[in-house]
Coordinates of C-alpha atoms in Angstrom, one line a residue:
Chain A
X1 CA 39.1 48.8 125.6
X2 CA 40.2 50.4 122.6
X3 CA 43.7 50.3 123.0
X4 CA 43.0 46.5 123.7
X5 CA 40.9 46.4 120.1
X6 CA 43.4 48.7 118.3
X7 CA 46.4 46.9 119.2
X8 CA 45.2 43.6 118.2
X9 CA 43.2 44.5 114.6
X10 CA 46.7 46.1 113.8
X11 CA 48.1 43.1 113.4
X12 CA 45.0 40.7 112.6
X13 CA 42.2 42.5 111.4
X14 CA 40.3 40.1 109.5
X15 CA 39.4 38.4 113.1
X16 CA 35.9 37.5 113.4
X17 CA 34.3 39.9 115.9
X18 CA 32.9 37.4 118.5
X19 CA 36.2 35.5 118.4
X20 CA 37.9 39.0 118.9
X21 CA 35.4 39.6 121.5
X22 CA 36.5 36.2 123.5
X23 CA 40.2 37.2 123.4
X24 CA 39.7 40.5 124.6
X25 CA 37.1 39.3 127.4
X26 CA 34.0 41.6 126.6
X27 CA 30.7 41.3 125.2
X28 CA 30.6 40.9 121.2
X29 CA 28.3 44.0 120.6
X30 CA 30.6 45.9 122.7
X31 CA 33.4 45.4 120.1
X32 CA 31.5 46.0 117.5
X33 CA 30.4 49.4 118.5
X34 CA 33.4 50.8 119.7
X35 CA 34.8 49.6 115.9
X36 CA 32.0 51.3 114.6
X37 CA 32.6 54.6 116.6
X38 CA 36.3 54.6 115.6
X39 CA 35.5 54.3 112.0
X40 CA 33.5 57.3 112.2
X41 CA 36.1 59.2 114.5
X42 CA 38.1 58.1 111.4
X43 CA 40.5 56.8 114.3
X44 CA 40.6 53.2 112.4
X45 CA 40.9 54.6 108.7
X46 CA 40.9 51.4 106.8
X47 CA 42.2 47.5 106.6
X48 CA 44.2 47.0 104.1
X49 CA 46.5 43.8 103.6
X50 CA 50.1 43.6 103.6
X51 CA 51.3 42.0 100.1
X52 CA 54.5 40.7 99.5
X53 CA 53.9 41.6 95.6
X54 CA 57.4 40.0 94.6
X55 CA 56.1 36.5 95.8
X56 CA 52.9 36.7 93.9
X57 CA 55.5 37.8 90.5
X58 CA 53.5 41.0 90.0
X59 CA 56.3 43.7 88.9
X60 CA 56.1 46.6 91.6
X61 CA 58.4 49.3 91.8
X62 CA 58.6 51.2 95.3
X63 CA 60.9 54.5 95.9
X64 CA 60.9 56.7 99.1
X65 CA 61.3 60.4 97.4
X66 CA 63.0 62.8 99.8
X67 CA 61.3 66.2 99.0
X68 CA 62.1 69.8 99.9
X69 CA 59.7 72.5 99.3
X70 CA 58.7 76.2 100.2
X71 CA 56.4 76.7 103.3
X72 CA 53.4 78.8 102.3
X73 CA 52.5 82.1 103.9
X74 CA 50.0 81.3 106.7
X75 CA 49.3 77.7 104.9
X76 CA 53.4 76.2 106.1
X77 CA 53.9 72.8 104.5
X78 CA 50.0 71.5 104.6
X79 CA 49.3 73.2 101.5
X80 CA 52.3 71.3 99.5
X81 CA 51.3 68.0 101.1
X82 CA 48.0 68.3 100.6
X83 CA 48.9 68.7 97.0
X84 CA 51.3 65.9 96.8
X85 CA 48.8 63.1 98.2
X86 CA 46.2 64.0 95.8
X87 CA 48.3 62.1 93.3
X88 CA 47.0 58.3 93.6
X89 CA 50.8 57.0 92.7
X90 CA 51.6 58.6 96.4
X91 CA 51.3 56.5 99.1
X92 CA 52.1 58.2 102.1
X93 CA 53.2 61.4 102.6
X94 CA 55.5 62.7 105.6
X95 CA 56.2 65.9 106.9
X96 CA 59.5 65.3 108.4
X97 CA 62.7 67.0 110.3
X98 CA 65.9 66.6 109.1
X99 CA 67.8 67.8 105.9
X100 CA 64.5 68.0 103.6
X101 CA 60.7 68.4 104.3
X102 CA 58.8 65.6 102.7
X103 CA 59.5 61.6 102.6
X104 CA 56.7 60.6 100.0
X105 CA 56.4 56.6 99.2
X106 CA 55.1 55.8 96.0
X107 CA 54.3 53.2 94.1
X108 CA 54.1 52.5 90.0
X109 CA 54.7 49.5 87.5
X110 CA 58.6 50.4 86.5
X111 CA 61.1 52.0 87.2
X112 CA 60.1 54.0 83.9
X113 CA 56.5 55.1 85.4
X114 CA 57.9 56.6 88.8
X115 CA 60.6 58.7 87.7
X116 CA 58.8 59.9 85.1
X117 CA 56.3 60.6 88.2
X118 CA 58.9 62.3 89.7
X119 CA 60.0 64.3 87.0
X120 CA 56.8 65.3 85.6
X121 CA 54.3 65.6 88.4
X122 CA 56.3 66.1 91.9
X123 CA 59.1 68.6 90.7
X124 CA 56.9 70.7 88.7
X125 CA 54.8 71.9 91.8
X126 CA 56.6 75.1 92.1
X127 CA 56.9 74.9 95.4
X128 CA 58.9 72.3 95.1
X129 CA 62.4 72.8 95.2
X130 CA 64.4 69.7 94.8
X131 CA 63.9 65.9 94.9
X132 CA 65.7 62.8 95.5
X133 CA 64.9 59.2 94.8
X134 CA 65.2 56.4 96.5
X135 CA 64.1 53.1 94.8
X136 CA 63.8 50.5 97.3
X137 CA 65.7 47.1 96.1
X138 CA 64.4 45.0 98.9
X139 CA 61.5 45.2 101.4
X140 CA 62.8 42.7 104.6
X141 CA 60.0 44.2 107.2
X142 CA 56.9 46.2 106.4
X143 CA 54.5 47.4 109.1
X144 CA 55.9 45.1 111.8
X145 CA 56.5 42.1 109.8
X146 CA 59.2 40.4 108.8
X147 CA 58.5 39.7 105.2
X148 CA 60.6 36.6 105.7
X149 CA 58.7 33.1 105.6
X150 CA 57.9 32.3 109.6
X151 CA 60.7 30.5 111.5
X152 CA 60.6 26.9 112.1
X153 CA 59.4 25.9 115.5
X154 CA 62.5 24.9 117.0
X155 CA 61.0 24.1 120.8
X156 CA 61.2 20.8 122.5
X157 CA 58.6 19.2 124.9
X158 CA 61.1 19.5 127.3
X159 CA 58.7 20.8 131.0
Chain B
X1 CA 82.1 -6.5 136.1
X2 CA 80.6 -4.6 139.5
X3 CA 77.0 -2.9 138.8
X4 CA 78.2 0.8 138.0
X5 CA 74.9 2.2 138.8
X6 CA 73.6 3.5 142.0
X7 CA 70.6 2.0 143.4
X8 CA 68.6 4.4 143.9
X9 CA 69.2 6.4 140.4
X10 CA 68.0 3.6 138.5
X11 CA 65.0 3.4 140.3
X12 CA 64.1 6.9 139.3
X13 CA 61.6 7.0 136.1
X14 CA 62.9 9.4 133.5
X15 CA 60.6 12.5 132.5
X16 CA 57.1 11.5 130.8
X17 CA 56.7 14.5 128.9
X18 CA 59.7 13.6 126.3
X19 CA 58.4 10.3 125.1
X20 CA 55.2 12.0 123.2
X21 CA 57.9 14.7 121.6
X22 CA 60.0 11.3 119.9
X23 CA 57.1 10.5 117.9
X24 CA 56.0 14.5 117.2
X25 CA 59.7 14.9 115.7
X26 CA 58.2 12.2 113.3
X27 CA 55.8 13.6 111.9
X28 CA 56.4 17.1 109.8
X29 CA 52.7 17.9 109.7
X30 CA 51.7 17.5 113.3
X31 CA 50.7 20.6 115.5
X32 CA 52.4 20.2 118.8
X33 CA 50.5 22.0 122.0
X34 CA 52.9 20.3 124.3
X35 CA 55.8 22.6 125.0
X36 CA 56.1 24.2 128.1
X37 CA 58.1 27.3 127.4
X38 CA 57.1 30.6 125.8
X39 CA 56.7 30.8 121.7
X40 CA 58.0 34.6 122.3
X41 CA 61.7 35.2 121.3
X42 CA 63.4 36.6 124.2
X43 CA 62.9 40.3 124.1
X44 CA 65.3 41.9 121.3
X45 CA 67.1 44.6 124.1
X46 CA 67.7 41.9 126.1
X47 CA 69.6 40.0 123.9
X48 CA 71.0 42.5 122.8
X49 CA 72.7 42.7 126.4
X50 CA 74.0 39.7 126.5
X51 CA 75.4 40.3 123.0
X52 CA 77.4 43.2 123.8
X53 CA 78.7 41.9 127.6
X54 CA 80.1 39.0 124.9
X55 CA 81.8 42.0 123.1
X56 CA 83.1 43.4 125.5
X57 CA 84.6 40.3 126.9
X58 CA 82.8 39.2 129.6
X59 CA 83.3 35.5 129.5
X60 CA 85.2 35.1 132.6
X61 CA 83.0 33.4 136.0
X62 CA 81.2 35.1 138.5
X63 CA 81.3 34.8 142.1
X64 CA 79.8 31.9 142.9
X65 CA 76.1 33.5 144.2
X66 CA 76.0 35.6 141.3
X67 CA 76.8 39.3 140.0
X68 CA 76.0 41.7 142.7
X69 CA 74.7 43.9 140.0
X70 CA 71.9 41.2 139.2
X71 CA 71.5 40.2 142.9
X72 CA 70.5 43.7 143.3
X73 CA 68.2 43.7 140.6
X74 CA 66.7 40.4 142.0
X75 CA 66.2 42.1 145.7
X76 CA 64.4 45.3 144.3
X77 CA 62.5 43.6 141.8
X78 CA 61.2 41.2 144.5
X79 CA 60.9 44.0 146.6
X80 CA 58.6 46.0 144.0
X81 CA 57.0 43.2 142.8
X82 CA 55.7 40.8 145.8
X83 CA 56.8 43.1 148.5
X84 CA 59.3 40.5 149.8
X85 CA 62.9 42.1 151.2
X86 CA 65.9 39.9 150.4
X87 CA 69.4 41.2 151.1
X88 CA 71.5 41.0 148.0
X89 CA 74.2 40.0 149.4
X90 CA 73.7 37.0 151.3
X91 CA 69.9 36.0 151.0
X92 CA 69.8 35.4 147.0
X93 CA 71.8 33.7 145.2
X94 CA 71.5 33.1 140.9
X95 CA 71.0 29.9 139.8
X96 CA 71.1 27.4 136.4
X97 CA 67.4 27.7 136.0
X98 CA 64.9 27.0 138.6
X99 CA 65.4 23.4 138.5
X100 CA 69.0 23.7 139.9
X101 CA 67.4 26.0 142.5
X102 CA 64.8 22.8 143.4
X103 CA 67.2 20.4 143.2
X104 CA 70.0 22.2 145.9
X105 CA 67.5 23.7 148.3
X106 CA 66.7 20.2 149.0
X107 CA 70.4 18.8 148.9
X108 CA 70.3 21.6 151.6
X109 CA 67.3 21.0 153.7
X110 CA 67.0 17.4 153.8
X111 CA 67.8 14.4 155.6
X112 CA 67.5 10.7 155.1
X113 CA 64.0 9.8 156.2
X114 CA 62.9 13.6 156.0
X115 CA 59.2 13.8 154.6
X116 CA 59.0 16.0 151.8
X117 CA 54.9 17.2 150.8
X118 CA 54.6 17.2 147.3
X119 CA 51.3 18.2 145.6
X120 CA 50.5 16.8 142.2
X121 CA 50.1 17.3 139.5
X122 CA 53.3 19.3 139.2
X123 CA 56.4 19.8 137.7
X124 CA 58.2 16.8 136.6
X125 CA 61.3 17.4 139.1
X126 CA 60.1 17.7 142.8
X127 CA 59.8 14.2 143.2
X128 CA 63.2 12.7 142.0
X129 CA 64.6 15.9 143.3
X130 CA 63.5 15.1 147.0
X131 CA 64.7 11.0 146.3
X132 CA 67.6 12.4 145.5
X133 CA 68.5 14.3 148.3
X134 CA 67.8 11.3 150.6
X135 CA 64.0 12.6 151.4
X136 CA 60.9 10.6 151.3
X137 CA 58.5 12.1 148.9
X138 CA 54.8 12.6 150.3
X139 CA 52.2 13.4 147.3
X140 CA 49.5 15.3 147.9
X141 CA 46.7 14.5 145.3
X142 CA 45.0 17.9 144.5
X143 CA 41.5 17.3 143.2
X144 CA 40.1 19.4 139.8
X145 CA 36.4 20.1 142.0
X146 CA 38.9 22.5 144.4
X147 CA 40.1 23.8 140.9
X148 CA 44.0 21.8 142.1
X149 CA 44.5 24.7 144.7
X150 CA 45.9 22.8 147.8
X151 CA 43.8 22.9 150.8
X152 CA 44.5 22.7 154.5
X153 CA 42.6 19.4 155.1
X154 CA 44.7 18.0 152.6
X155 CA 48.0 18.9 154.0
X156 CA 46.5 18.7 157.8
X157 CA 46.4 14.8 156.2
X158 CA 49.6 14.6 155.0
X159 CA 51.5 15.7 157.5
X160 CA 53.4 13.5 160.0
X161 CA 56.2 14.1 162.6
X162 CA 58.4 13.3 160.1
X163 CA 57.3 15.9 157.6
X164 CA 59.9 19.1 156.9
X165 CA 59.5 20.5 153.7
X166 CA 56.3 21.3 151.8
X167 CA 56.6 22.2 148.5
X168 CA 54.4 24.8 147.0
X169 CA 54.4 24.8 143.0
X170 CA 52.2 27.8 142.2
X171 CA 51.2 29.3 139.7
X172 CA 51.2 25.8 138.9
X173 CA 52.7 23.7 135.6
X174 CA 51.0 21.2 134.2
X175 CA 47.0 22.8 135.5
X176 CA 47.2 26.4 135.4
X177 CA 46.0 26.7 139.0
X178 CA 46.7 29.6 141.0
X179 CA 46.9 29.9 145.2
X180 CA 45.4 33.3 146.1
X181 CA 46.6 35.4 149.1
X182 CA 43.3 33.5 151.6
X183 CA 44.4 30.0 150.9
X184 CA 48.1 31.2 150.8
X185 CA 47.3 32.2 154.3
X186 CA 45.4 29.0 155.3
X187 CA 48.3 27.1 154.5
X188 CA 50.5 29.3 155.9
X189 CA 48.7 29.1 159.6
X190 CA 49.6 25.3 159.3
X191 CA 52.9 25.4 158.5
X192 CA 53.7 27.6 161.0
X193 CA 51.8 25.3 163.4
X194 CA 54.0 22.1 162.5
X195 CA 57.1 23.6 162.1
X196 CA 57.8 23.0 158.6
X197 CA 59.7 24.5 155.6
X198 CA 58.5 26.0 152.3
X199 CA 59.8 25.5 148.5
X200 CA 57.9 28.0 147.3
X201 CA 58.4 27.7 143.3
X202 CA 56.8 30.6 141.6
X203 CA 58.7 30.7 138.2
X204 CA 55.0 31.7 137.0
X205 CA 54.7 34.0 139.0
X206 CA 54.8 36.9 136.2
X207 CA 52.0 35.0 134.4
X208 CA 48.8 35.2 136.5
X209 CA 45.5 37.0 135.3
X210 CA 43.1 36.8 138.3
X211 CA 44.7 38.9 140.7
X212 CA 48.4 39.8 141.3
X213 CA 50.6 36.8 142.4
X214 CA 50.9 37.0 146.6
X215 CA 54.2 34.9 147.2
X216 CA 54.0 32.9 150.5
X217 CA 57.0 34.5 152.0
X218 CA 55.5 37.8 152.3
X219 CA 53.0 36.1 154.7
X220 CA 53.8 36.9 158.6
X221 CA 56.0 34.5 160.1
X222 CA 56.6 32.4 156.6
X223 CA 59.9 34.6 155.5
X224 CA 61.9 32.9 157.8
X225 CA 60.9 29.1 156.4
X226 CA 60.6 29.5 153.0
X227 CA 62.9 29.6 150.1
X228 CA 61.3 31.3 147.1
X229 CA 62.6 29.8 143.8
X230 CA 62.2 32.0 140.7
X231 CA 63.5 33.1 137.4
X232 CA 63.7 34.4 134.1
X233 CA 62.5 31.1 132.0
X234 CA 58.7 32.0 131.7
X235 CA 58.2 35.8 132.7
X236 CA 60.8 36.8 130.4
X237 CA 60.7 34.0 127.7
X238 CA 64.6 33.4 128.6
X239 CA 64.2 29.5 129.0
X240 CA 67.8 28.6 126.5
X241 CA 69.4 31.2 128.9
X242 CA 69.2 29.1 131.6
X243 CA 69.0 31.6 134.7
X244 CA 66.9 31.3 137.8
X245 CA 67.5 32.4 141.4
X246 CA 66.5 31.1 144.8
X247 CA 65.9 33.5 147.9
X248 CA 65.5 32.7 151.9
X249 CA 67.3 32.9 155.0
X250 CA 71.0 33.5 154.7
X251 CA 71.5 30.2 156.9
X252 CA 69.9 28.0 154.2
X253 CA 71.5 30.2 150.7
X254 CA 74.9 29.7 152.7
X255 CA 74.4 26.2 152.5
X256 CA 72.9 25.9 149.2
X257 CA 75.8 27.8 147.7
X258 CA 78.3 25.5 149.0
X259 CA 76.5 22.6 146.4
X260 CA 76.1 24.9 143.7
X261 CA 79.9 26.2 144.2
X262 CA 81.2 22.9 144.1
X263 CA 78.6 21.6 141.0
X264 CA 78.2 24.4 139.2
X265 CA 80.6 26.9 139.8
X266 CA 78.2 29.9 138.7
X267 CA 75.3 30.7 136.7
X268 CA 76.3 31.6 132.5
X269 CA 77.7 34.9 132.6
X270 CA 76.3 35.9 129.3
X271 CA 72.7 35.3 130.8
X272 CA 73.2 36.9 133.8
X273 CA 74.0 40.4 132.1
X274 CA 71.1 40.0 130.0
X275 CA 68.9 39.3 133.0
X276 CA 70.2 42.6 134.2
X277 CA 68.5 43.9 131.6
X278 CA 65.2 42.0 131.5
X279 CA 64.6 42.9 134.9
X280 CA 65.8 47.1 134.4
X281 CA 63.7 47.6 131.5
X282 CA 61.5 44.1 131.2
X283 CA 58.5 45.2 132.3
X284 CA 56.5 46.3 129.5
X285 CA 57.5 43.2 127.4
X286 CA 56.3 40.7 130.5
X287 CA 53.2 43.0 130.1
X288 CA 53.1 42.1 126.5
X289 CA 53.4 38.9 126.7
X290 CA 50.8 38.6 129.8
X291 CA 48.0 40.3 128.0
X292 CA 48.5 38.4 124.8
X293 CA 48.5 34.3 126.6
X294 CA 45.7 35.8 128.6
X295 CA 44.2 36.3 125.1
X296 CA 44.6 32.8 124.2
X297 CA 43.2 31.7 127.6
X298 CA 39.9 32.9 127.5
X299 CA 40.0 31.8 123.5
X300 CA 40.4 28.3 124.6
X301 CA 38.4 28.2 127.3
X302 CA 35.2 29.9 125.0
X303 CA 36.5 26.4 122.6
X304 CA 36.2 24.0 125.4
X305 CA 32.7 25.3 126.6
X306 CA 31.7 25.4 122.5
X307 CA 32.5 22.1 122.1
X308 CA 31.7 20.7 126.2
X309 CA 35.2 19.5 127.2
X310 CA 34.8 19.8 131.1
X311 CA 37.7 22.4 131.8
X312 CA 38.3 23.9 135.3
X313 CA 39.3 28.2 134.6
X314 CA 42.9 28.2 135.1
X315 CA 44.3 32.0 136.4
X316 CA 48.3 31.2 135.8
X317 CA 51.0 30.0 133.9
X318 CA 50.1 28.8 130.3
X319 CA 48.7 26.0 130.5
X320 CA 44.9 24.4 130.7
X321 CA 43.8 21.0 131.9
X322 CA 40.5 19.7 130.4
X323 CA 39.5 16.6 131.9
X324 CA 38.8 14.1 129.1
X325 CA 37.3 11.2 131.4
X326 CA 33.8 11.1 129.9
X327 CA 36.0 9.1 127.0
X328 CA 36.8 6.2 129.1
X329 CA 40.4 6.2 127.9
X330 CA 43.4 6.5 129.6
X331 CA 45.4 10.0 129.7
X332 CA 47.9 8.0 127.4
X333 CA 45.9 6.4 125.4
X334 CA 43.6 9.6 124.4
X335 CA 47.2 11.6 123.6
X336 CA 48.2 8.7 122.1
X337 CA 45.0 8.3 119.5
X338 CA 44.7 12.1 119.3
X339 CA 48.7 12.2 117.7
X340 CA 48.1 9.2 115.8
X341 CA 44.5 10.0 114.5
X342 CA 44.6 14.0 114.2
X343 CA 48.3 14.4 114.5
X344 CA 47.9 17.3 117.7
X345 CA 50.4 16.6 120.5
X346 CA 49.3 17.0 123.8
X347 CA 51.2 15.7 127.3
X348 CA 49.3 13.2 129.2
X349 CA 48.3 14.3 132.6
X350 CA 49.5 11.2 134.5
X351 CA 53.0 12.8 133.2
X352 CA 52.9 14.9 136.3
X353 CA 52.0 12.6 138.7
X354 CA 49.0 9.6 139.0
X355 CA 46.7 11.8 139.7
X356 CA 46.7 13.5 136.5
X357 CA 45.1 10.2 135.4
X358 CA 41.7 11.8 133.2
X359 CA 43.5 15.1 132.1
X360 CA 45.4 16.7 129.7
X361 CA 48.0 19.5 129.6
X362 CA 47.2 22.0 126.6
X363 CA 49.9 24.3 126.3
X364 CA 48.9 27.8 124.8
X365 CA 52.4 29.3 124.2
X366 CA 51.5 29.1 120.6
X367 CA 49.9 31.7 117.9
X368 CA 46.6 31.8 118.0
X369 CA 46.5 30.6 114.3
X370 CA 48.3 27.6 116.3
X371 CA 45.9 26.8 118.6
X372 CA 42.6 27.8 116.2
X373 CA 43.9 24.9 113.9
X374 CA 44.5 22.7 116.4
X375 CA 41.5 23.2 118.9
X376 CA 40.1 22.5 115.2
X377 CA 41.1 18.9 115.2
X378 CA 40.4 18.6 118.9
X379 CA 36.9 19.2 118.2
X380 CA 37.0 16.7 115.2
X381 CA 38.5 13.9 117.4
X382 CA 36.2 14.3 120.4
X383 CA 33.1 14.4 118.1
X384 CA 34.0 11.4 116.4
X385 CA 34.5 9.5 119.5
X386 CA 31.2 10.7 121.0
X387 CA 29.5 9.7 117.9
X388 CA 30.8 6.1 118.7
X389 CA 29.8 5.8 122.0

């Protein structure tokens, strides 16, 4: 049953529990404890919305910083990361293979705000070797969704 | 001048479901639930096949039955599936959709005077299908209290020495009604007993939530007379494709193939890679798809018992069929004041025979923010026309 819940809420979680409950075929209390319990197990570890902040002509600016760092003795990366998401500009950091260590998404008013982030906050850790930003110009799909406005219905009564 | 038309062609009425869509096309703010195809694209790797057989050239015919590499497919699929054995190469042949399939097997099977069973309500096509291959149509009226499964007393009824072909339209489209593997065998015993043939069209059969479809042709002794239609339409949400297939006894696909080789030449070649696909690495997507209309289903039934519209539990397809006959209208005239008065489009049920007279067909291949708004306006109209009664 979780999977069932999880899969759903991912895309649509302000559904009313009892209606949630009918879709999924199982008693409304049911739902609402196994929610409960993953809250707790931190397995569900918030709902927030997905904003297309161009549309609403709020000024965002987004950049995807490619970071490479120094593992610490006995500590690896976790230390560095742990570091890096304190920052409440950060928001997500990954640990990640490939030609650097750390993709870190972040988010400010300009362009002005993050590098000035970048420069002054994320390249002075000192175990921080070297950064590289990546403003992004355009967001087309964002956790599964196509940013787009929804398709016309195209279909025909046809059978 | 000469009358250019044929006789029987003009006597044949043309489909009931399009006339509501005219006036839906009308109106930009109305909320159609009366398509009957999936709302889900057709899976992105799937497309993606056809997209790259199109690159690589592929636009040249098939053989006539089909590529072998999708006929294969077809025959373990079928095999994995509903534990039926067709051989590739002569028992399955690929089709333009299911409705070609309908429409030759009975070119094949049929002779003038032949009886033909049809239950209803069903699919739009059986009936001028079987006129036009020379058969006499027989309808069988299948009755909401036996939730429209088809019964053996009903058949038993129907059947006369003249009868050959029943056909079996299950899960069904326009009620949702499933036959499980008991009545499949009920019916099954008869058949065999009166030496008929079975059109057995289970383009549905991927969408079933009870129990796993049982196709009749896995029965004992019903592989021999029956020719399973299917395809990729529903189960794979490939309807624009247009690719189907039919399966039987080699005697009847020969025979079928010659009408399809001299009509249709072969199924699109495009499609028929990409069905390749679907049916190689399709499965988790039919999964999908199942698990989210079965979603909708029990949401719409929950709406029908909230607001007391008498509604039978359909287990197939996507479609529900309340019955709407405490409103003393006709099937037409309730779909007709529902579009005009709440602008929701619904089919009639009398669309798919007479004895859909009382019903509607509620499609749910649409989001559930879809069918929330418009079971919203369903509830509206029906309250209002209680409150005048």
């Amino acid at each position: 049953m979780r999977e069932k819940i999880l899969t759903f809420i991912e895309k649509n979680s302000r559904i009313d529990l009892a209606e949630l409950a009918v879709i999924l075929g199982v008693e409304e209390v049911d739902v609402a404890n196994e929610l409960e319990a993953m809250e707790q197990e931190r397995i569900i570890c918030g709902y927030p919305t997905l904003i297309d902040w161009d549309k609403a002509g709020i000024e965002k600016v987004s950049a995807l910083i490619e970071v490479r760092a120094t593992p610490q003795r006995e500590m690896g990366f976790d230390k560095v990361a742990e570091r890096i998401a304190r920052y409440p500009e950060v928001n997500a950091v990954y640990l990640i293979s490939g030609g650097f260590d750390f993709l870190v998404s972040l988010e400010g008013k300009t362009l002005r705000e993050v590098s000035q982030f970048v420069s002054e906050k994320l390249s002075t850790i000192d175990t921080v070797l070297s950064t590289k930003t990546n403003f992004i110009l355009k967001k087309y799909k964002d956790h599964g969704t196509v940013m787009a406005a929804p398709t016309k219905d195209e279909r025909i009564m046809m059978a | 001048m000469r009358n250019p038309l044929s006789k029987k062609i003009v006597t044949i009425q043309p489909s009931g479901i399009r006339k509501f869509f005219d006036i839906v096309s009308e109106m930009p703010d109305a909320i159609s639930l009366g398509v009957g195809e999936p709302d889900f694209d057709t899976p992105w790797h799937v497309r993606e096949e056809g997209i790259h057989s199109l690159e690589m050239g592929r636009t040249f015919y098939t053989s006539n039955a089909g590529l072998k590499e999708l006929k294969e497919e077809i025959s373990k699929y079928l095999e994995r599936r509903y534990h039926t054995v067709y051989n590739p190469t002569d028992e399955i042949m690929v089709t333009v959709g299911g409705s070609e399939a309908i429409d030759i097997a009975m070119r094949a099977m049929l002779d003038p005077g032949d009886e033909v069973l049809i239950p209803q309500p069903s699919y739009v096509s059986y009936l001028p299908c079987a006129i036009l291959a020379n058969g006499v149509p027989v309808i069988i009226e299948l009755k909401a209290e036996n939730e429209f499964r088809l019964t053996v007393e009903q058949l038993e009824q129907a059947i006369t020495d003249k009868t050959k072909l029943l056909v079996l339209p299950f899960p069904n489209n326009p009620t949702g009604a499933v036959m499980e593997r008991a009545d499949l065998e009920a019916i099954a015993e008869v058949v065999i007993k009166h030496d008929l043939f079975v059109l057995s069209d289970e383009i549905y059969s991927e969408l079933t939530y009870l129990e796993e479809h049982v196709s009749i042709a896995s029965l004992p002794g019903m592989w021999e007379r029956t020719i399973t239609i299917n395809g990729f339409s529903k189960s794979y949400a490939m309807t624009g494709w247009r690719l189907g297939y039919a399966c039987g006894p080699k005697e009847i696909i020969k025979q079928m193939l010659k009408i399809h080789q001299f009509a249709i030449m072969c199924a699109p070649t495009t499609s028929q890679y990409a069905a390749v696909e679907a049916l190689k690495n399709g499965d988790e997507d039919v999964a999908r798809m199942r698990e989210e209309y079965n979603g909708r289903r029990r949401y719409l039934l929950h709406r029908f018992k909230e607001m007391g519209l008498e509604c039978f539990e359909p287990f197939g397809a996507f479609y529900m069929f309340p019955c709407i006959k405490e409103f003393g209208m006709t099937s037409d005239e309730f779909a007709t004041k529902l579009l005009k008065d709440q602008k929701v489009a619904v089919v009639p049920g009398t669309a798919f025979g007479d004895c859909g007279e009382g019903f509607i067909r509620i499609s749910y291949a649409y989001s559930l923010s879809n069918l929330k708004e418009a079971l919203g306006r369903i509830e509206c109209f029906i309250t209002k026309l209680r409150e005048k009664k």
